[in-house]
CSV table of N, CA and C in Angstrom, one decimal:
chain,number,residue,atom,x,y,z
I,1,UNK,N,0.9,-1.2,0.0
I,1,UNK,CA,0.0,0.0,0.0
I,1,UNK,C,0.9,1.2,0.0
I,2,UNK,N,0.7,2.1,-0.8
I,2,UNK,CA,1.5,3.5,-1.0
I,2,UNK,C,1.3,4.0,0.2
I,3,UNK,N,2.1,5.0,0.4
I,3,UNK,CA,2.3,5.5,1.5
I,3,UNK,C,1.1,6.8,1.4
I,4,UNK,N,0.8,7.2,0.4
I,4,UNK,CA,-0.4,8.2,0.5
I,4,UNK,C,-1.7,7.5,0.5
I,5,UNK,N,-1.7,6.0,0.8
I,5,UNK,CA,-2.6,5.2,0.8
I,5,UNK,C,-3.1,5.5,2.6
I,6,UNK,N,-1.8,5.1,2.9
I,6,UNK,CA,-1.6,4.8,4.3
I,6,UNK,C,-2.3,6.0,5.4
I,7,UNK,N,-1.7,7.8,4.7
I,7,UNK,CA,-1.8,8.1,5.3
I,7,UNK,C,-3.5,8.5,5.0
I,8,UNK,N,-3.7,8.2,4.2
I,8,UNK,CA,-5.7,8.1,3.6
I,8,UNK,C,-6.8,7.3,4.7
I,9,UNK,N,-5.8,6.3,5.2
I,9,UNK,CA,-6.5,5.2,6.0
I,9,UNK,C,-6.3,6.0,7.5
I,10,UNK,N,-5.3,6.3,7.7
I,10,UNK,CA,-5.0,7.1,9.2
I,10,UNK,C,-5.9,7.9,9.2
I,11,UNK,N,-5.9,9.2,8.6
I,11,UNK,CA,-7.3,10.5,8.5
I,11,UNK,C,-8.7,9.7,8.9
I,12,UNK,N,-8.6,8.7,7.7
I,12,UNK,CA,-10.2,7.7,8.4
I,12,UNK,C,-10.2,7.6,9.2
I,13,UNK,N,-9.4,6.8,10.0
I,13,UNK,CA,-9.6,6.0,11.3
I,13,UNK,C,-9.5,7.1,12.1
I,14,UNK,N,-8.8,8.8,11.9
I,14,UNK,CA,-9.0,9.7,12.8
I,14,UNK,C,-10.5,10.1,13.2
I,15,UNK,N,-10.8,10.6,11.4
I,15,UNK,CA,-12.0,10.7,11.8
I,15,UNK,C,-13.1,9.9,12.0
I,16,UNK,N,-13.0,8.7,12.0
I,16,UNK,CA,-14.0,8.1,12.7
I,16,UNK,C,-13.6,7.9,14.2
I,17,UNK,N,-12.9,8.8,14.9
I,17,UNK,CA,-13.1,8.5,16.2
I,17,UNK,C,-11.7,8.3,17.1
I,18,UNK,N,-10.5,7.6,16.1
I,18,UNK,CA,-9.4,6.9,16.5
I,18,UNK,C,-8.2,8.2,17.0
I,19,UNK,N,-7.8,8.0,18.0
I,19,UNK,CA,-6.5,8.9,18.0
I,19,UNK,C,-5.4,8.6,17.2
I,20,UNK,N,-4.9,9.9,17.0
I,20,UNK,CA,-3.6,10.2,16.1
I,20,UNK,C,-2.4,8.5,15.9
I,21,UNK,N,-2.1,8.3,17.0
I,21,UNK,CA,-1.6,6.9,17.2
I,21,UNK,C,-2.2,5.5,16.9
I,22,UNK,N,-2.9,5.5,17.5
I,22,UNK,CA,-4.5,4.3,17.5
I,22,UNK,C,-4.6,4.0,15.6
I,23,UNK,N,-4.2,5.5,14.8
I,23,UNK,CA,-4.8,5.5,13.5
I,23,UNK,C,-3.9,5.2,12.7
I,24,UNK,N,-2.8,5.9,13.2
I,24,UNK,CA,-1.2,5.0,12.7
I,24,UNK,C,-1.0,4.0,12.6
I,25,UNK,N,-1.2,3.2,14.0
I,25,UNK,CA,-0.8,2.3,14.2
I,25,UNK,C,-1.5,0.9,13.4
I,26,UNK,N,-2.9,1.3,13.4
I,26,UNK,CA,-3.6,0.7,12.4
I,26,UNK,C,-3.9,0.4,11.2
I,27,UNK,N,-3.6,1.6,11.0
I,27,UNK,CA,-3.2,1.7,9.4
I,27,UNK,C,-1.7,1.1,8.8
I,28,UNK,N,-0.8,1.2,9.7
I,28,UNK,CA,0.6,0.7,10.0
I,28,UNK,C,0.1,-1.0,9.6
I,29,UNK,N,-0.7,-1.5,10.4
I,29,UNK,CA,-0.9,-2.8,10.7
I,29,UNK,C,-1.4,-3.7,9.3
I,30,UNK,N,-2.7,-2.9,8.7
I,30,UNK,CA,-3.4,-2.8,7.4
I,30,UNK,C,-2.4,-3.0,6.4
I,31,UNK,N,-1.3,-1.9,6.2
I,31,UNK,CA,-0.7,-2.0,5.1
I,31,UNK,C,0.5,-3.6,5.1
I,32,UNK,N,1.1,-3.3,6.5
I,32,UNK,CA,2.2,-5.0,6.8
I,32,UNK,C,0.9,-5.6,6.2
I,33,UNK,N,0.0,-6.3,6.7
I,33,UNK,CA,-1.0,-7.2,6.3
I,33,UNK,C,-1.1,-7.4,4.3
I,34,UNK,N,-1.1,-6.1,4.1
I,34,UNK,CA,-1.3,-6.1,2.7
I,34,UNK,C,-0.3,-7.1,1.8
I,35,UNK,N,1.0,-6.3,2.3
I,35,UNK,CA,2.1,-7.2,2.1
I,35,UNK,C,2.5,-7.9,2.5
I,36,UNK,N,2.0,-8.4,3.3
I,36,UNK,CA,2.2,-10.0,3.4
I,36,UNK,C,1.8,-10.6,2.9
I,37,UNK,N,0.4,-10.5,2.5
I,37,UNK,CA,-1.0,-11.2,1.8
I,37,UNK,C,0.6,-11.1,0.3
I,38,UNK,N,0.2,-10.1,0.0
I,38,UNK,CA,0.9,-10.0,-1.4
I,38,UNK,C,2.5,-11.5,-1.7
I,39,UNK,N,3.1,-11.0,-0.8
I,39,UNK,CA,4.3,-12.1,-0.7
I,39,UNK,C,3.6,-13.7,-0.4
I,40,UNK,N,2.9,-13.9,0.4
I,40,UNK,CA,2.2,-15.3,0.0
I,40,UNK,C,1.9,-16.1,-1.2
I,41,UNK,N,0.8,-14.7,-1.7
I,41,UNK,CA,0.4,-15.1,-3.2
I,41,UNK,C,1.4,-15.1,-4.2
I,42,UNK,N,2.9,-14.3,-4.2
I,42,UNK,CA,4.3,-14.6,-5.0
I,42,UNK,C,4.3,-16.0,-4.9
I,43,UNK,N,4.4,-16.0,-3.3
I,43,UNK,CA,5.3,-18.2,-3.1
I,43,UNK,C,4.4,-19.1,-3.8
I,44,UNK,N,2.6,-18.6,-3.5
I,44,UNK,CA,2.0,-19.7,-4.3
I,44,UNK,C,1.7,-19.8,-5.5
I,45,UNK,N,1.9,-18.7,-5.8
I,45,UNK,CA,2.6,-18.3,-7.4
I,45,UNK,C,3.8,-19.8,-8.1
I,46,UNK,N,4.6,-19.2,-7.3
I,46,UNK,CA,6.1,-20.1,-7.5
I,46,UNK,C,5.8,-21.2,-7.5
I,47,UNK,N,5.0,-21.7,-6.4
I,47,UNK,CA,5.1,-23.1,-6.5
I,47,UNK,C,4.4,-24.1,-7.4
I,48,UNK,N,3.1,-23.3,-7.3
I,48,UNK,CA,2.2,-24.0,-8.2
I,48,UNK,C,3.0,-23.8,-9.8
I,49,UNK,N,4.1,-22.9,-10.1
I,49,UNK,CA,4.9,-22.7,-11.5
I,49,UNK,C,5.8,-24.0,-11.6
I,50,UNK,N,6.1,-23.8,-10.3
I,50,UNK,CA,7.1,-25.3,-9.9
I,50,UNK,C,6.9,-26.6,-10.5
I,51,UNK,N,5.9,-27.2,-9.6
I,51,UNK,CA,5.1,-28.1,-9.7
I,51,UNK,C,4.5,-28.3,-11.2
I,52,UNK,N,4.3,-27.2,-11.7
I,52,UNK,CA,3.7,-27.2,-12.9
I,52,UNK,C,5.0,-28.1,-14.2
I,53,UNK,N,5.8,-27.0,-13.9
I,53,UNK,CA,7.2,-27.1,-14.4
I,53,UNK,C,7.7,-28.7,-14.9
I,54,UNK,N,7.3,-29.2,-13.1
I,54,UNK,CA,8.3,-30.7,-13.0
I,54,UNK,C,7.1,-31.6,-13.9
I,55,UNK,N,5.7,-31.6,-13.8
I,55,UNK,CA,4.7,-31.9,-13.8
I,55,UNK,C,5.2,-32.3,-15.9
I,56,UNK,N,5.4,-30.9,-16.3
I,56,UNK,CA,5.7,-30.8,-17.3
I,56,UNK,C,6.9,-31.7,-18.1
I,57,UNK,N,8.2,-31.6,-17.5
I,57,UNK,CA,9.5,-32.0,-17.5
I,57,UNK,C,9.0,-33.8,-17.6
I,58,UNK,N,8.3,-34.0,-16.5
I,58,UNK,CA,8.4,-35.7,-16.7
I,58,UNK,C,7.3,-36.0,-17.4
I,59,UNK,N,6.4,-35.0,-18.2
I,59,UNK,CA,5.5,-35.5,-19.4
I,59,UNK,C,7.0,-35.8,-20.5
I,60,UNK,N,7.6,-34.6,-20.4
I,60,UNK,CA,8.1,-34.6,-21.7
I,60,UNK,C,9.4,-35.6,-21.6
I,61,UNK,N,10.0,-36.3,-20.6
I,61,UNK,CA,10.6,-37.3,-20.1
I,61,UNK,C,10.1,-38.7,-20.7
I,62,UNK,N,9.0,-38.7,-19.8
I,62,UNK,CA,8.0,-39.9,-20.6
I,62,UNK,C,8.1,-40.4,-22.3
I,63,UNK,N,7.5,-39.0,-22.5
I,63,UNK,CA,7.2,-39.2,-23.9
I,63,UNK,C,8.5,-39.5,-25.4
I,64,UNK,N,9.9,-38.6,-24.4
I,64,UNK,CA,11.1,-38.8,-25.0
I,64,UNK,C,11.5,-39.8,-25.1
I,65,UNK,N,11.5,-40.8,-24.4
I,65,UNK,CA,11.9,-42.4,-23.4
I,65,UNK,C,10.6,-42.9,-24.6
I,66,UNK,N,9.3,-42.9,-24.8
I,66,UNK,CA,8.9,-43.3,-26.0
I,66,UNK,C,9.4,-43.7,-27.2
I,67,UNK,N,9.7,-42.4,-27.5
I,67,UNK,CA,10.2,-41.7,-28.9
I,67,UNK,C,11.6,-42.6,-29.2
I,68,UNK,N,12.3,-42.4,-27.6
I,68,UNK,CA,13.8,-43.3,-28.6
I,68,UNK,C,13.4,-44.7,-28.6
I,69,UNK,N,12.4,-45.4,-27.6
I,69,UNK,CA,12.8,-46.8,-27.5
I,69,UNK,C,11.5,-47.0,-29.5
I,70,UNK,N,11.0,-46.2,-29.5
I,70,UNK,CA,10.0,-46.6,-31.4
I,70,UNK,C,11.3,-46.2,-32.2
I,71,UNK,N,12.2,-45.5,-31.8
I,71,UNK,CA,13.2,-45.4,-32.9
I,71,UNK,C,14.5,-46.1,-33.2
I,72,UNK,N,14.4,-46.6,-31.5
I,72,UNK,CA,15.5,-48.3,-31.3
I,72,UNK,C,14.9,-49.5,-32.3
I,73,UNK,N,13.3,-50.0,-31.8
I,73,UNK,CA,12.7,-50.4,-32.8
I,73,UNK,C,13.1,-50.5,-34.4
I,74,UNK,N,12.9,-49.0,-34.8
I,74,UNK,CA,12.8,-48.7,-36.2
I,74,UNK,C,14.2,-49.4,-36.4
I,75,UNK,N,15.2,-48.9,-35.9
I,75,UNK,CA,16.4,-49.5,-36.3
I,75,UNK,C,16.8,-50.6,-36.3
I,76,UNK,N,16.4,-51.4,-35.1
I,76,UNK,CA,16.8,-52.8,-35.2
I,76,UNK,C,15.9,-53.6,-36.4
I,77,UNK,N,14.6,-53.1,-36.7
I,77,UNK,CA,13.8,-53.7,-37.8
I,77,UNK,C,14.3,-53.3,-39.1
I,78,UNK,N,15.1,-52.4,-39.5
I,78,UNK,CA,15.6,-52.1,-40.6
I,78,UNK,C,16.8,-52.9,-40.9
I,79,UNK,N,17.5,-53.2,-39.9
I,79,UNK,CA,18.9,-53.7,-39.8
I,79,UNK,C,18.4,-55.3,-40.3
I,80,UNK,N,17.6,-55.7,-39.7
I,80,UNK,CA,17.0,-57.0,-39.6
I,80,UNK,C,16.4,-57.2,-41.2
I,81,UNK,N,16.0,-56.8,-41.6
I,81,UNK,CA,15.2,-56.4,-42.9
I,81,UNK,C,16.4,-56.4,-43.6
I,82,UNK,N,18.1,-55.6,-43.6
I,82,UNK,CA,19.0,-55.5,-44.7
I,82,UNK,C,20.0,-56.9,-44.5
I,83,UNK,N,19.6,-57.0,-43.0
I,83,UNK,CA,20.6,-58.8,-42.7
I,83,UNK,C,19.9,-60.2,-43.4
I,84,UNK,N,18.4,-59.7,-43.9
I,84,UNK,CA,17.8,-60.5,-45.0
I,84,UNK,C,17.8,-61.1,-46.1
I,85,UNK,N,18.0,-59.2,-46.8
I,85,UNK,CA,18.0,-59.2,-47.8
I,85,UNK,C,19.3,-59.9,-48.3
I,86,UNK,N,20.5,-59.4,-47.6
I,86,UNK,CA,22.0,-60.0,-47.8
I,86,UNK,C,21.8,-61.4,-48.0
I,87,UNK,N,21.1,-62.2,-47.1
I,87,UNK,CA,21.1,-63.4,-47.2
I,87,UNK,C,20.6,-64.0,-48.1
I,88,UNK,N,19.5,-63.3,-48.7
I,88,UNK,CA,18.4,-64.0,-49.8
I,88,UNK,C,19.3,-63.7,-51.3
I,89,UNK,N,20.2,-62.4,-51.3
I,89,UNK,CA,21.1,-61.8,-52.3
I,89,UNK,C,22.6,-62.1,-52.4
I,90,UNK,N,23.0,-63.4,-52.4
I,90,UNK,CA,24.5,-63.5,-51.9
I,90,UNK,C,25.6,-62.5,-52.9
């Protein structure tokens, strides 16, 4: 909270009643609050990015570990297929 927030909230709390201090202090209290709130919702920011992140990494882990063992495949069936043909073609 800006500081000409803060002192917006003091005047309130004056004029509804609060002394000079009492309105400080409160409004003091309001604004820490704010930022805290704020820095919380950063971490759960982060984490849920985190998580997201790793969530991500071992899709694409998975899918890579796919990809080479259909391409190990491909190759040993090709190889197998020219060790054939050699044989049927002396």
């Amino acid at each position: 909270m800006p500081i000409t927030r803060e002192l917006e909230n003091s005047e309130k709390f004056e004029s509804a009643g609060f002394n000079h201090e009492q309105a400080k202090t409160l409004a003091d209290v309001i604004e820490k609050s704010h930022v805290d709130r704020q820095e919380t919702l950063k971490e759960f920011i982060h984490n849920e990015n985190t998580k997201l992140e790793l969530n991500i990494k071992a899709t694409i882990s998975k899918e890579l570990k796919d990809l080479l063992i259909k391409i190990f495949g491909i190759i040993v069936g090709t190889i197998g297929i020219a060790v054939t043909i050699l044989k049927l073609f002396p």
